[in-house]
Tab-separated table of C-alpha atoms and ligand atoms in Angstrom:
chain	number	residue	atom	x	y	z
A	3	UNK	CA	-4.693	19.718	-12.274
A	4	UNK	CA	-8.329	18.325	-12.639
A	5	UNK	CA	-7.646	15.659	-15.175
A	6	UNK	CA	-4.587	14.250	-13.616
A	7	UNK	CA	-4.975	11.381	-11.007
A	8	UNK	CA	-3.551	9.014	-8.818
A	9	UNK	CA	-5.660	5.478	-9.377
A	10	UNK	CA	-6.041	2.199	-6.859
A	11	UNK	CA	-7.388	-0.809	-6.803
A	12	UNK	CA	-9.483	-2.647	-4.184
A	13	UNK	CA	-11.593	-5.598	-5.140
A	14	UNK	CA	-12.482	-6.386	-1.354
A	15	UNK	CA	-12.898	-5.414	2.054
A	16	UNK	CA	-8.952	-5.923	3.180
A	17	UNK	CA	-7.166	-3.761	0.285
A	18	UNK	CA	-10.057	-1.429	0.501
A	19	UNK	CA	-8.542	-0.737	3.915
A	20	UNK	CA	-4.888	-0.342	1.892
A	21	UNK	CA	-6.914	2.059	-0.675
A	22	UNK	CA	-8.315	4.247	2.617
A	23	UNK	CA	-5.182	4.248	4.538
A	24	UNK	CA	-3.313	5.188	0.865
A	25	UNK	CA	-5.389	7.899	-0.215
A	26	UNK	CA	-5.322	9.623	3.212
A	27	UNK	CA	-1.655	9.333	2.859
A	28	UNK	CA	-2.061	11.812	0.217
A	29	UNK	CA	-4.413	13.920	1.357
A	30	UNK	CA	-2.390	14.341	4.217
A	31	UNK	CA	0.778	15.334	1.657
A	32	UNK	CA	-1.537	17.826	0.082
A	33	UNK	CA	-1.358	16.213	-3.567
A	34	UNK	CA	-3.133	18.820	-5.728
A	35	UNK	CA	-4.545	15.841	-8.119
A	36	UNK	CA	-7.674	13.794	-7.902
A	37	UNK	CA	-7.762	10.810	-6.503
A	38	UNK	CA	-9.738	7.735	-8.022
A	39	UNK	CA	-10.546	4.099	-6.749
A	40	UNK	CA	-11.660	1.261	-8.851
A	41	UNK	CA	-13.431	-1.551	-6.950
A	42	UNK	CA	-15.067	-4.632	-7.503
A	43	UNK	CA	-18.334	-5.636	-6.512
A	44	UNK	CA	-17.554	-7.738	-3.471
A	45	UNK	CA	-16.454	-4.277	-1.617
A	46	UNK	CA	-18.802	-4.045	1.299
A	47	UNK	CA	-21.348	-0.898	1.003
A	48	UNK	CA	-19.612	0.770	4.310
A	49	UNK	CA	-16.373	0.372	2.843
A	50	UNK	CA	-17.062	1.964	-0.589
A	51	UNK	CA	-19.074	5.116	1.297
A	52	UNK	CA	-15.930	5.702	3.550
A	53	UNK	CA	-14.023	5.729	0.130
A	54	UNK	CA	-16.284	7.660	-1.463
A	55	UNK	CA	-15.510	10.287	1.179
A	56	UNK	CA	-11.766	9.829	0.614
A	57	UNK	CA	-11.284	9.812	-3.181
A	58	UNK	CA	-13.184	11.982	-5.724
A	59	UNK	CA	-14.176	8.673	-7.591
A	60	UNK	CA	-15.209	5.591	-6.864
A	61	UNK	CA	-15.689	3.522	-9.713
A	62	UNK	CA	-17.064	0.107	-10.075
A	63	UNK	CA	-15.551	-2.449	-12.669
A	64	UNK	CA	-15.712	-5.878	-13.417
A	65	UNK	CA	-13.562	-8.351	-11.959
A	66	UNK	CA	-10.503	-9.559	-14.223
A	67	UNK	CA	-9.098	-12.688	-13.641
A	68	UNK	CA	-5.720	-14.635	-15.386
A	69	UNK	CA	-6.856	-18.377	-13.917
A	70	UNK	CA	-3.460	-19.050	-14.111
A	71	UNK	CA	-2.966	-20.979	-11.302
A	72	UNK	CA	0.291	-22.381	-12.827
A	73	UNK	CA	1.854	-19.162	-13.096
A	74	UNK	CA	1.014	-17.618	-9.601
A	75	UNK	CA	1.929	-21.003	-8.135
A	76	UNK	CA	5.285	-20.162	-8.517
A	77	UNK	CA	5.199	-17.047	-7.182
A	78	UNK	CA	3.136	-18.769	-4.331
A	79	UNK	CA	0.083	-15.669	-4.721
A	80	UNK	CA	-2.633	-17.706	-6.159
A	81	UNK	CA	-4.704	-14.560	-5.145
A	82	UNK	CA	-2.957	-12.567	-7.473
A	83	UNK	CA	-4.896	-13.505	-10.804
A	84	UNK	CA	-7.125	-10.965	-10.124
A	85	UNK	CA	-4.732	-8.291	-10.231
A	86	UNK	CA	-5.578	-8.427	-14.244
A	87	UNK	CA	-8.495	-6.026	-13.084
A	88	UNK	CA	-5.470	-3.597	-12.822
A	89	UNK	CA	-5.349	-3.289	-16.514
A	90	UNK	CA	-9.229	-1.468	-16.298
A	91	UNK	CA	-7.181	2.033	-14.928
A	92	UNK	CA	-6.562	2.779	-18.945
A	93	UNK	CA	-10.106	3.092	-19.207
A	94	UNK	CA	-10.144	6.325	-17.402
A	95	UNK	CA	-9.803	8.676	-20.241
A	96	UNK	CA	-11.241	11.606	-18.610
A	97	UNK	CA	-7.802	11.998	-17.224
A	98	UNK	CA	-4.782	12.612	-19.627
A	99	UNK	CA	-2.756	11.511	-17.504
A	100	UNK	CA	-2.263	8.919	-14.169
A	101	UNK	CA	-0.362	7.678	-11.348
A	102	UNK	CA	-1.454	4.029	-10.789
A	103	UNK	CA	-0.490	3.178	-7.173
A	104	UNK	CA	-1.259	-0.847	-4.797
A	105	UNK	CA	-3.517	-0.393	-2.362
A	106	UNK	CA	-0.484	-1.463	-0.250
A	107	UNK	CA	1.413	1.272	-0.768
A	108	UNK	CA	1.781	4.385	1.860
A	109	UNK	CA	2.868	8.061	0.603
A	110	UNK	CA	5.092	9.096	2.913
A	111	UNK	CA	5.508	12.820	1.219
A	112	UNK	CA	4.482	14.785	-2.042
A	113	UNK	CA	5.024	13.287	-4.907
A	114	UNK	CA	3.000	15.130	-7.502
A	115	UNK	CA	6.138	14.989	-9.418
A	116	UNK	CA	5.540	11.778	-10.507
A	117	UNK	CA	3.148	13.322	-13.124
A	118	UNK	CA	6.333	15.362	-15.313
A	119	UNK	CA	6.801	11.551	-15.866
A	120	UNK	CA	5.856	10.000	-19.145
A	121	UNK	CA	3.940	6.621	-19.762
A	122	UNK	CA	5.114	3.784	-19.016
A	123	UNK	CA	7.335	5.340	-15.551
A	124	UNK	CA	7.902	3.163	-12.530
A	125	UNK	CA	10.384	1.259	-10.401
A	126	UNK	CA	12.676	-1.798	-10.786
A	127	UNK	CA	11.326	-4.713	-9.557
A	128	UNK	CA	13.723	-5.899	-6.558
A	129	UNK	CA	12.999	-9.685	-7.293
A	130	UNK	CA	14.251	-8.992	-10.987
A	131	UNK	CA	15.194	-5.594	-11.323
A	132	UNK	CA	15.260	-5.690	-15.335
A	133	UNK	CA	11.393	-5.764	-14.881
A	134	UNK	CA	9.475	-2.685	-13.270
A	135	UNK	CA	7.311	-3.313	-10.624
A	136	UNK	CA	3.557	-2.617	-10.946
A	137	UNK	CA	2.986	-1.505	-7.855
A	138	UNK	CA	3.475	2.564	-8.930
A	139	UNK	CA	3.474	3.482	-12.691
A	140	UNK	CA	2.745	6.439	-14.685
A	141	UNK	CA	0.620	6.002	-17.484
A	142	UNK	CA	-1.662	8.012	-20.028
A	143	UNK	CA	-5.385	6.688	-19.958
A	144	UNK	CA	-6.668	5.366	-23.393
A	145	UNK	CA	-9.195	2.964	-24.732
A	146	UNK	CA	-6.660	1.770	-27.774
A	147	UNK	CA	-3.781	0.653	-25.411
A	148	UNK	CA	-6.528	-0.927	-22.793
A	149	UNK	CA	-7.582	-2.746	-25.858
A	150	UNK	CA	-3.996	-3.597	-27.117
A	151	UNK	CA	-3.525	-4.812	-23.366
A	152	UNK	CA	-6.285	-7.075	-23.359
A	153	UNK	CA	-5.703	-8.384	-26.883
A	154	UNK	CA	-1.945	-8.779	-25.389
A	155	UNK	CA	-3.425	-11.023	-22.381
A	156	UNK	CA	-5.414	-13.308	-25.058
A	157	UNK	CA	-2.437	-14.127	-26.811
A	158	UNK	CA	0.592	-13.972	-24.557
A	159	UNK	CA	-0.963	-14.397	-21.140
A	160	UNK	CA	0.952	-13.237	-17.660
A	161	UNK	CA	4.573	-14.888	-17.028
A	162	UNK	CA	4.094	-14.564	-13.297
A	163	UNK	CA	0.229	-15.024	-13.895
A	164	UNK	CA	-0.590	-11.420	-12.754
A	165	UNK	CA	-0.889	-7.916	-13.980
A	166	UNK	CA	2.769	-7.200	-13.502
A	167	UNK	CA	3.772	-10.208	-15.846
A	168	UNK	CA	1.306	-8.545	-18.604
A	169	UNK	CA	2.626	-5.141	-18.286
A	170	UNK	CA	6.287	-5.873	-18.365
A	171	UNK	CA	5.808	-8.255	-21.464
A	172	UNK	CA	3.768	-5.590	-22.776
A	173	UNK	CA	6.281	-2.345	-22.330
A	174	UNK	CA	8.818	-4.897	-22.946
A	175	UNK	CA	12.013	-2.225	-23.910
A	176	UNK	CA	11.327	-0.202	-20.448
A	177	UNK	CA	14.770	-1.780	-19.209
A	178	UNK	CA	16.519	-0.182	-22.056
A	179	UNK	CA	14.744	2.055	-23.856
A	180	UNK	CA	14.645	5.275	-22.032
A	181	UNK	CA	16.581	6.187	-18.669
A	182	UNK	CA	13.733	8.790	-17.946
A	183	UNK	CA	10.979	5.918	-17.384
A	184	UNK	CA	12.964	4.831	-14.602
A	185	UNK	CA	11.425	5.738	-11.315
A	186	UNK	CA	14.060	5.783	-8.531
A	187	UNK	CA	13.331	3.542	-6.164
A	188	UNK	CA	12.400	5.899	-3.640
A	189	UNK	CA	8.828	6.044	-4.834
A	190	UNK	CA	8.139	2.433	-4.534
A	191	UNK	CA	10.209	1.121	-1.498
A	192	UNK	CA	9.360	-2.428	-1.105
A	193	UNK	CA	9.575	-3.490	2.080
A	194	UNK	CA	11.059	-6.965	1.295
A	195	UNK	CA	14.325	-4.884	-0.101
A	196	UNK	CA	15.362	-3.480	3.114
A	197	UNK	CA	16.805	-6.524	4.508
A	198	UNK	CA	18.079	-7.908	1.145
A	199	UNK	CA	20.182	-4.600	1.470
A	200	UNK	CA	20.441	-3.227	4.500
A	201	UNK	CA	23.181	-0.766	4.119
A	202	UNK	CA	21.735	0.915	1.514
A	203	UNK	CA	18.617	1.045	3.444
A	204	UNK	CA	20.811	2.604	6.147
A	205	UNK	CA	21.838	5.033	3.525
A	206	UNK	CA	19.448	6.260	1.509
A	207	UNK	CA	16.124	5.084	3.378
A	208	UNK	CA	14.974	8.608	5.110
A	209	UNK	CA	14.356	9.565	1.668
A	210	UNK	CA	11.770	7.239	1.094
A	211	UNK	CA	8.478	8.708	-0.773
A	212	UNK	CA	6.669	5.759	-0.982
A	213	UNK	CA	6.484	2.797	0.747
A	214	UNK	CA	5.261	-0.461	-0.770
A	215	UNK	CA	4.408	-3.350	1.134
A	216	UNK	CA	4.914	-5.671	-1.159
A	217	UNK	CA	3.917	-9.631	-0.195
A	218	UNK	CA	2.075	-12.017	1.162
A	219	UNK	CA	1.675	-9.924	4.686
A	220	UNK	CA	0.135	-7.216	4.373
A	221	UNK	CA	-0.028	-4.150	7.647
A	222	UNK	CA	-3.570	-4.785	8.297
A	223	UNK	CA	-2.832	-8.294	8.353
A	224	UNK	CA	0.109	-7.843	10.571
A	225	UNK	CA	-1.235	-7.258	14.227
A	226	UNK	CA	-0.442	-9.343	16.911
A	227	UNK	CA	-1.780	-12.750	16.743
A	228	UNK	CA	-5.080	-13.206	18.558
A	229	UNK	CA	-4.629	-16.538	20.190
A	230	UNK	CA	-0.830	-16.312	21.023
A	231	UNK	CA	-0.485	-12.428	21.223
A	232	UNK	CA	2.984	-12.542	19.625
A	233	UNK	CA	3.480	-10.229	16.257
A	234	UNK	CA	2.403	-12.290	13.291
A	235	UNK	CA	5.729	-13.033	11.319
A	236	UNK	CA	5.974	-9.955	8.142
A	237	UNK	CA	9.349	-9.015	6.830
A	238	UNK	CA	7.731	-5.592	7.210
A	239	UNK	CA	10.253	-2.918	9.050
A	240	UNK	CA	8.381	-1.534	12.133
A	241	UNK	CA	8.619	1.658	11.547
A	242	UNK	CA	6.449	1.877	8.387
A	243	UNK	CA	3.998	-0.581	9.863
A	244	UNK	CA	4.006	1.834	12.882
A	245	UNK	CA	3.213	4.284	10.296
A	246	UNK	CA	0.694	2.645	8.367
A	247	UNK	CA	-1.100	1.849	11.406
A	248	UNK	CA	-0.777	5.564	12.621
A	249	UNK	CA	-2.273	6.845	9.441
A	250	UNK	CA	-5.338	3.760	9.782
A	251	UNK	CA	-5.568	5.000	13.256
A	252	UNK	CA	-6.065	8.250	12.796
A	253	UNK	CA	-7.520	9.287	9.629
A	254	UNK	CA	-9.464	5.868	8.722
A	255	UNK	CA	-10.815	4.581	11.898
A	256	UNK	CA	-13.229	7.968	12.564
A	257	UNK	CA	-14.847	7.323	9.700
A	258	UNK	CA	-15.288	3.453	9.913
A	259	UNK	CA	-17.082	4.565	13.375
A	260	UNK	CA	-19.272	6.976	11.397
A	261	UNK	CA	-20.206	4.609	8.868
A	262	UNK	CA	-20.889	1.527	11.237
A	263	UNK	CA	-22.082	3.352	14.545
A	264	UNK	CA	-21.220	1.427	17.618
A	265	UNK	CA	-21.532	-1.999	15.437
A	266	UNK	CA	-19.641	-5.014	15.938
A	267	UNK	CA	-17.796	-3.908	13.372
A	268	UNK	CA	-16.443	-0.565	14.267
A	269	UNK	CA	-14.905	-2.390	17.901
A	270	UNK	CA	-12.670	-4.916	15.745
A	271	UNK	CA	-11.551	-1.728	13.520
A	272	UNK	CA	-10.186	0.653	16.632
A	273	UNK	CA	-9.251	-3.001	18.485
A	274	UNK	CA	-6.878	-4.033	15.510
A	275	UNK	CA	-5.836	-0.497	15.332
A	276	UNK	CA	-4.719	-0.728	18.761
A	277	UNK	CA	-3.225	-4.106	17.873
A	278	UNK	CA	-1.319	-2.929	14.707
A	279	UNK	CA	0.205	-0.036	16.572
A	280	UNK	CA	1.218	-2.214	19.852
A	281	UNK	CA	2.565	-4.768	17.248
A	282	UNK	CA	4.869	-2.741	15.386
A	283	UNK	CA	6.042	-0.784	18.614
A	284	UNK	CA	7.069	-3.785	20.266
A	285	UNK	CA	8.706	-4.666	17.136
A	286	UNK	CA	11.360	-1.531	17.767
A	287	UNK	CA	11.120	-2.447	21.602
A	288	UNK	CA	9.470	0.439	22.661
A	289	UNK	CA	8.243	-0.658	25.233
A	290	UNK	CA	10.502	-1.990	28.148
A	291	UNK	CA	12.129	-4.927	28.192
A	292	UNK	CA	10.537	-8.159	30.027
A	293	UNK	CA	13.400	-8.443	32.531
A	294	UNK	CA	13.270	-5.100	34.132
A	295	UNK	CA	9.933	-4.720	34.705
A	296	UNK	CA	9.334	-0.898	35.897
A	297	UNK	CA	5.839	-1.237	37.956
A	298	UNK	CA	4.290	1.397	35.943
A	299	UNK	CA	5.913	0.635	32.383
A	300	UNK	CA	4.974	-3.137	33.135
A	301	UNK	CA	1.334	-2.386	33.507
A	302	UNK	CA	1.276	-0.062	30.632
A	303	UNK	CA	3.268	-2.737	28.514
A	304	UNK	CA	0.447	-5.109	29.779
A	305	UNK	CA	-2.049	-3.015	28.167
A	306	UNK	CA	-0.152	-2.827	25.140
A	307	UNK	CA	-0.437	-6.447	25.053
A	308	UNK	CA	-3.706	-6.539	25.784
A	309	UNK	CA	-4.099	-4.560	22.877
A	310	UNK	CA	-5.408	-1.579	25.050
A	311	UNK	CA	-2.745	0.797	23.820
A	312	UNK	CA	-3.803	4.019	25.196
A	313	UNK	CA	-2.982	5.971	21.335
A	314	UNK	CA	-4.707	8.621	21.850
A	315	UNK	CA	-2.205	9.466	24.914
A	316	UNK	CA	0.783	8.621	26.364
A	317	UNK	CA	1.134	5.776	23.207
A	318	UNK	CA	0.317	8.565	21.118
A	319	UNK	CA	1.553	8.721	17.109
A	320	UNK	CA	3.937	11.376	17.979
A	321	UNK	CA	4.898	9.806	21.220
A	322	UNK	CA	6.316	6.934	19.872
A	323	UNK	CA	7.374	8.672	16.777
A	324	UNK	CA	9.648	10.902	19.731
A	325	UNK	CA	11.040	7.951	20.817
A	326	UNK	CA	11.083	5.757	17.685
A	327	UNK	CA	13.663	9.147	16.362
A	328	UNK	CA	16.086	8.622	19.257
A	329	UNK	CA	15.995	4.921	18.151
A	330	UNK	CA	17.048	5.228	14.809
A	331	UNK	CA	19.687	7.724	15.641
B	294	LIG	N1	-5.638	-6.426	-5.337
B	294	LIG	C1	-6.982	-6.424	-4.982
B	294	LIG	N2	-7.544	-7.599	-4.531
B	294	LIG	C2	-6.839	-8.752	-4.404
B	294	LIG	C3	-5.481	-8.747	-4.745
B	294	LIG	C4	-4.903	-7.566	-5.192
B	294	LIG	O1	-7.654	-5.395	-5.056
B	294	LIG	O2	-7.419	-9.755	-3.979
B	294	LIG	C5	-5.052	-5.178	-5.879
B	294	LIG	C6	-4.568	-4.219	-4.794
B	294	LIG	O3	-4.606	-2.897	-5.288
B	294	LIG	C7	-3.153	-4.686	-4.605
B	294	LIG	C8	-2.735	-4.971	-6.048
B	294	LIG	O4	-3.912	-5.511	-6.646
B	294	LIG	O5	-2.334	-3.742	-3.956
B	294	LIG	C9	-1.582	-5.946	-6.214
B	294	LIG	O6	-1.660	-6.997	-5.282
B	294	LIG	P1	-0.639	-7.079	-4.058
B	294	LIG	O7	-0.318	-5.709	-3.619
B	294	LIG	O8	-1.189	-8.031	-3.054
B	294	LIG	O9	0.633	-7.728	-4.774
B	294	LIG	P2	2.164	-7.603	-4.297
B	294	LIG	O10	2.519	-6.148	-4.424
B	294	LIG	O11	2.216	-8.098	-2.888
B	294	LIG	O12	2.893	-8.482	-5.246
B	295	LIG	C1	3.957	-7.690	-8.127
B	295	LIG	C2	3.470	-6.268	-7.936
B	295	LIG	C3	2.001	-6.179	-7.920
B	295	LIG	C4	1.390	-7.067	-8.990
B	295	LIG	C5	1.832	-8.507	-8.801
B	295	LIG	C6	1.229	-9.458	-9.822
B	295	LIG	O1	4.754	-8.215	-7.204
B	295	LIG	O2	3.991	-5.674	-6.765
B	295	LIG	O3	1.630	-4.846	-8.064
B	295	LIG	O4	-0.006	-6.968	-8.917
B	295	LIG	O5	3.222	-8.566	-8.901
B	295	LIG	O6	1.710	-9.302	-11.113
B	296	LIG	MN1	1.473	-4.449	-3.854
């Protein structure tokens, strides 16, 4: 349907790689709804044309900030204040209706469902899981609730100093009001929850829809560690990263290249790629291990190190999704 969208966020270079890596995500799961990208200004020009190729809008808002340094101290994100920008997605009224998703989350199948879903729909929280988590909600685009937000903001401010503090005091009987509003979990799968409970990760994790990488480390910033080349520390399970970084890989870097030509800029994109992808397959020990070297595995490992992952071939996306299958079973 033409006015009903999925909406991100990206107020700079780094998330606007989340936003590109998201929205091809699902393009790739054939969602039949438009997709839409607010940004702030300090989104390079490259950046917003590659978006502008990805979503059907690109739109350009001001930059909303808490300043509440107390608040996101605790939650040790003072970056988060500007999350508050957020609250600009109910200003979209030429939708009826939206699925507001982080620009660090990855669709991992269709989920145009989402949008049977009335406003205010989304996830538990896993930190606090009487408060929904803001990192995929449904909501209904209108100028009197952005207003009642911001009016809300004025007067109460953010408990945790972000958007998700707002919006939970906000749509404050979502815990009990109405079973329906409660997205299961599937469609926002923080990473952070898998090891908090890993049996019923075990369980019920294949049917994860969305994943949300939720945190101070985010994939792109989770390649291997230029100086020491070990993976960065990320509580991140490999297997999404390896997917994030096969969607980036694939579907993002091609048109980074077209947008920058052969500038500096394009050889750190398909470098980190490589980096990303050699980080997070070495995370499920794909390739082998250091005391049996195999001559020819040891050289390719090498180049894995090196980050010179050869993923267009034999370290292809499906390669090591082959082998990554075996591993899980
Ligand atoms: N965001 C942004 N710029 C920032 C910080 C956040 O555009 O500097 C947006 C982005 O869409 C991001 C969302 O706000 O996904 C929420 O922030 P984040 O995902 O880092 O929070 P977390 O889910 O880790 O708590
Ligand atoms: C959360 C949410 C995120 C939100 C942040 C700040 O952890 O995942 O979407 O922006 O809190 O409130
Ligand atoms: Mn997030």
């Amino acid at each position: 349907m033409a006015d009903q969208a999925f909406v991100t966020l990206a107020t700079n270079d780094n998330y606007a790689m989340g936003a590109m890596v998201l929205g091809q995500s699902l393009r790739r799961h054939k969602t039949s709804k438009k997709l839409a990208a607010l940004i702030g200004p300090h989104v390079s020009e490259p950046c917003q044309s590659v978006l502008r190729r990805i979503f059907d809008e690109v739109r350009l808002v001001d930059l909303l900030d808490s300043k509440d340094a107390a608040h996101l101290a605790l939650m040790q994100r003072p970056d988060l204040g500007v999350t508050f920008t957020k609250l600009h997605c109910w200003t979209l009224t030429h939708y009826s209706k939206c699925v507001f998703m982080d620009a660090d989350t990855l669709v991992l199948s269709n989920i145009d469902e989402l949008f049977d879903r009335e406003e205010l729909s989304a996830a538990p929280d896993p930190g606090w899981p009487d408060c929904f988590n803001s990192g995929v909600f449904v909501f209904r685009p209108s100028v009197e609730t952005y207003d009642k937000l911001l009016q809300y903001c004025t007067e109460h401010g953010s408990f945790d100093g972000g958007d998700q503090g707002v919006l939970n005091g906000f749509f404050s009987n979502w815990a009990t009001a109405d079973i329906s509003k409660h997205l299961p979990f599937i469609y926002n799968l923080s990473s952070i929850a898998i090891y908090t409970y890993l049996p019923a990760f075990k369980r019920y994790g294949s049917n994860a829809k969305v994943v949300h990488f939720l945190g101070k480390t985010k994939p792109w910033s989770q390649g291997l560690d230029a100086k020491t080349k070990e993976q960065s520390s990320g509580s991140t399970h490999p297997s999404f990263l390896l997917d994030w970084w096969a969607v980036y890989s694939t579907s993002v870097v091609p048109m980074l290249k077209e947008q920058y030509g052969d500038q500096a800029f394009h050889s750190e994109c398909v470098e980190q790629a490589a980096e990303g992808l050699a980080s997070a397959a070495a995370a499920l020990h794909l390739s082998p291990p250091p005391l049996q070297p195999q001559p020819s595995s040891e050289e390719r490992k090498q180049k894995w190190e090196q980050g010179q992952a050869d993923y267009m071939g034999t370290d292809s996306f499906d390669n090591i999704k082959r082998k990554l299958d075996t591993f899980l079973k």
